[in-house]
Amino acid sequence: HKKNGYLAPGFDTTDLANGLLWVMEDKSRLGNLSQEARSTVVQSFTQQQSAARYVDLYEEMLEKI
């Protein structure tokens, strides 16, 4: 929250609107959030990590059969 984006509570449209305004009102903030968001995705969602998550999910599903 406020590191690589803005996290509003579910179904809280007022806070979501406030978050959008908070992000958009400062171009420097928007740039920093964008860079941090990309960095998070590059580090946390590699092909190997995604494949491992799918394998874990499939194995979990097979255990329930």
mmCIF file with all atom_site columns, C-alpha atoms in Angstrom:
data_model
loop_
_atom_site.group_PDB
_atom_site.id
_atom_site.type_symbol
_atom_site.label_atom_id
_atom_site.label_alt_id
_atom_site.label_comp_id
_atom_site.label_asym_id
_atom_site.label_entity_id
_atom_site.label_seq_id
_atom_site.pdbx_PDB_ins_code
_atom_site.Cartn_x
_atom_site.Cartn_y
_atom_site.Cartn_z
_atom_site.occupancy
_atom_site.B_iso_or_equiv
_atom_site.pdbx_formal_charge
_atom_site.auth_seq_id
_atom_site.auth_comp_id
_atom_site.auth_asym_id
_atom_site.auth_atom_id
_atom_site.pdbx_PDB_model_num
ATOM 1  C CA . HIS A 1 1  ? 0.000   0.000   0.000   1.00 0.00 ? 1  HIS A CA 1
ATOM 2  C CA . LYS A 1 2  ? 1.434   3.336   -1.193  1.00 0.00 ? 2  LYS A CA 1
ATOM 3  C CA . LYS A 1 3  ? 4.684   1.605   -2.167  1.00 0.00 ? 3  LYS A CA 1
ATOM 4  C CA . ASN A 1 4  ? 3.743   0.226   -5.563  1.00 0.00 ? 4  ASN A CA 1
ATOM 5  C CA . GLY A 1 5  ? 0.093   1.220   -5.702  1.00 0.00 ? 5  GLY A CA 1
ATOM 6  C CA . TYR A 1 6  ? -2.897  2.049   -3.567  1.00 0.00 ? 6  TYR A CA 1
ATOM 7  C CA . LEU A 1 7  ? -4.882  -0.677  -1.802  1.00 0.00 ? 7  LEU A CA 1
ATOM 8  C CA . ALA A 1 8  ? -8.475  0.266   -1.061  1.00 0.00 ? 8  ALA A CA 1
ATOM 9  C CA . PRO A 1 9  ? -10.667 -1.993  1.073   1.00 0.00 ? 9  PRO A CA 1
ATOM 10 C CA . GLY A 1 10 ? -13.073 -4.141  -0.922  1.00 0.00 ? 10 GLY A CA 1
ATOM 11 C CA . PHE A 1 11 ? -16.333 -2.448  -1.922  1.00 0.00 ? 11 PHE A CA 1
ATOM 12 C CA . ASP A 1 12 ? -15.172 0.916   -0.511  1.00 0.00 ? 12 ASP A CA 1
ATOM 13 C CA . THR A 1 13 ? -15.698 3.067   -3.583  1.00 0.00 ? 13 THR A CA 1
ATOM 14 C CA . THR A 1 14 ? -15.023 6.284   -1.694  1.00 0.00 ? 14 THR A CA 1
ATOM 15 C CA . ASP A 1 15 ? -11.573 5.111   -0.606  1.00 0.00 ? 15 ASP A CA 1
ATOM 16 C CA . LEU A 1 16 ? -10.883 3.789   -4.097  1.00 0.00 ? 16 LEU A CA 1
ATOM 17 C CA . ALA A 1 17 ? -11.703 7.226   -5.520  1.00 0.00 ? 17 ALA A CA 1
ATOM 18 C CA . ASN A 1 18 ? -9.469  8.858   -2.902  1.00 0.00 ? 18 ASN A CA 1
ATOM 19 C CA . GLY A 1 19 ? -6.680  6.458   -3.825  1.00 0.00 ? 19 GLY A CA 1
ATOM 20 C CA . LEU A 1 20 ? -6.984  7.255   -7.509  1.00 0.00 ? 20 LEU A CA 1
ATOM 21 C CA . LEU A 1 21 ? -6.806  10.957  -6.733  1.00 0.00 ? 21 LEU A CA 1
ATOM 22 C CA . TRP A 1 22 ? -3.808  10.397  -4.444  1.00 0.00 ? 22 TRP A CA 1
ATOM 23 C CA . VAL A 1 23 ? -1.956  8.583   -7.226  1.00 0.00 ? 23 VAL A CA 1
ATOM 24 C CA . MET A 1 24 ? -2.858  10.991  -10.016 1.00 0.00 ? 24 MET A CA 1
ATOM 25 C CA . GLU A 1 25 ? -2.352  14.295  -8.210  1.00 0.00 ? 25 GLU A CA 1
ATOM 26 C CA . ASP A 1 26 ? 1.450   14.017  -8.205  1.00 0.00 ? 26 ASP A CA 1
ATOM 27 C CA . LYS A 1 27 ? 3.336   13.052  -11.398 1.00 0.00 ? 27 LYS A CA 1
ATOM 28 C CA . SER A 1 28 ? 6.468   12.205  -9.443  1.00 0.00 ? 28 SER A CA 1
ATOM 29 C CA . ARG A 1 29 ? 4.481   9.903   -7.145  1.00 0.00 ? 29 ARG A CA 1
ATOM 30 C CA . LEU A 1 30 ? 2.847   8.262   -10.156 1.00 0.00 ? 30 LEU A CA 1
ATOM 31 C CA . GLY A 1 31 ? 6.258   7.657   -11.725 1.00 0.00 ? 31 GLY A CA 1
ATOM 32 C CA . ASN A 1 32 ? 7.685   6.184   -8.533  1.00 0.00 ? 32 ASN A CA 1
ATOM 33 C CA . LEU A 1 33 ? 4.655   3.927   -8.007  1.00 0.00 ? 33 LEU A CA 1
ATOM 34 C CA . SER A 1 34 ? 4.891   2.748   -11.619 1.00 0.00 ? 34 SER A CA 1
ATOM 35 C CA . GLN A 1 35 ? 8.575   1.871   -11.261 1.00 0.00 ? 35 GLN A CA 1
ATOM 36 C CA . GLU A 1 36 ? 7.973   0.036   -7.987  1.00 0.00 ? 36 GLU A CA 1
ATOM 37 C CA . ALA A 1 37 ? 4.998   -1.846  -9.444  1.00 0.00 ? 37 ALA A CA 1
ATOM 38 C CA . ARG A 1 38 ? 7.064   -3.027  -12.409 1.00 0.00 ? 38 ARG A CA 1
ATOM 39 C CA . SER A 1 39 ? 9.909   -4.048  -10.130 1.00 0.00 ? 39 SER A CA 1
ATOM 40 C CA . THR A 1 40 ? 7.507   -6.078  -7.976  1.00 0.00 ? 40 THR A CA 1
ATOM 41 C CA . VAL A 1 41 ? 6.127   -7.895  -11.018 1.00 0.00 ? 41 VAL A CA 1
ATOM 42 C CA . VAL A 1 42 ? 9.569   -8.607  -12.488 1.00 0.00 ? 42 VAL A CA 1
ATOM 43 C CA . GLN A 1 43 ? 10.806  -10.019 -9.168  1.00 0.00 ? 43 GLN A CA 1
ATOM 44 C CA . SER A 1 44 ? 7.689   -11.892 -8.051  1.00 0.00 ? 44 SER A CA 1
ATOM 45 C CA . PHE A 1 45 ? 6.161   -13.263 -11.231 1.00 0.00 ? 45 PHE A CA 1
ATOM 46 C CA . THR A 1 46 ? 8.940   -14.950 -13.189 1.00 0.00 ? 46 THR A CA 1
ATOM 47 C CA . GLN A 1 47 ? 8.054   -17.891 -15.420 1.00 0.00 ? 47 GLN A CA 1
ATOM 48 C CA . GLN A 1 48 ? 9.692   -20.257 -12.943 1.00 0.00 ? 48 GLN A CA 1
ATOM 49 C CA . GLN A 1 49 ? 7.700   -18.859 -10.006 1.00 0.00 ? 49 GLN A CA 1
ATOM 50 C CA . SER A 1 50 ? 4.441   -18.993 -11.946 1.00 0.00 ? 50 SER A CA 1
ATOM 51 C CA . ALA A 1 51 ? 5.114   -22.565 -13.082 1.00 0.00 ? 51 ALA A CA 1
ATOM 52 C CA . ALA A 1 52 ? 5.907   -23.616 -9.505  1.00 0.00 ? 52 ALA A CA 1
ATOM 53 C CA . ARG A 1 53 ? 2.643   -22.100 -8.286  1.00 0.00 ? 53 ARG A CA 1
ATOM 54 C CA . TYR A 1 54 ? 0.704   -24.032 -10.939 1.00 0.00 ? 54 TYR A CA 1
ATOM 55 C CA . VAL A 1 55 ? 2.449   -27.275 -9.980  1.00 0.00 ? 55 VAL A CA 1
ATOM 56 C CA . ASP A 1 56 ? 1.573   -26.669 -6.323  1.00 0.00 ? 56 ASP A CA 1
ATOM 57 C CA . LEU A 1 57 ? -2.033  -25.949 -7.254  1.00 0.00 ? 57 LEU A CA 1
ATOM 58 C CA . TYR A 1 58 ? -2.344  -29.074 -9.416  1.00 0.00 ? 58 TYR A CA 1
ATOM 59 C CA . GLU A 1 59 ? -0.792  -31.243 -6.697  1.00 0.00 ? 59 GLU A CA 1
ATOM 60 C CA . GLU A 1 60 ? -3.212  -29.805 -4.156  1.00 0.00 ? 60 GLU A CA 1
ATOM 61 C CA . MET A 1 61 ? -6.130  -30.510 -6.472  1.00 0.00 ? 61 MET A CA 1
ATOM 62 C CA . LEU A 1 62 ? -4.975  -34.094 -7.056  1.00 0.00 ? 62 LEU A CA 1
ATOM 63 C CA . GLU A 1 63 ? -4.849  -34.705 -3.308  1.00 0.00 ? 63 GLU A CA 1
ATOM 64 C CA . LYS A 1 64 ? -8.549  -33.833 -3.090  1.00 0.00 ? 64 LYS A CA 1
ATOM 65 C CA . ILE A 1 65 ? -9.626  -36.298 -5.771  1.00 0.00 ? 65 ILE A CA 1
#
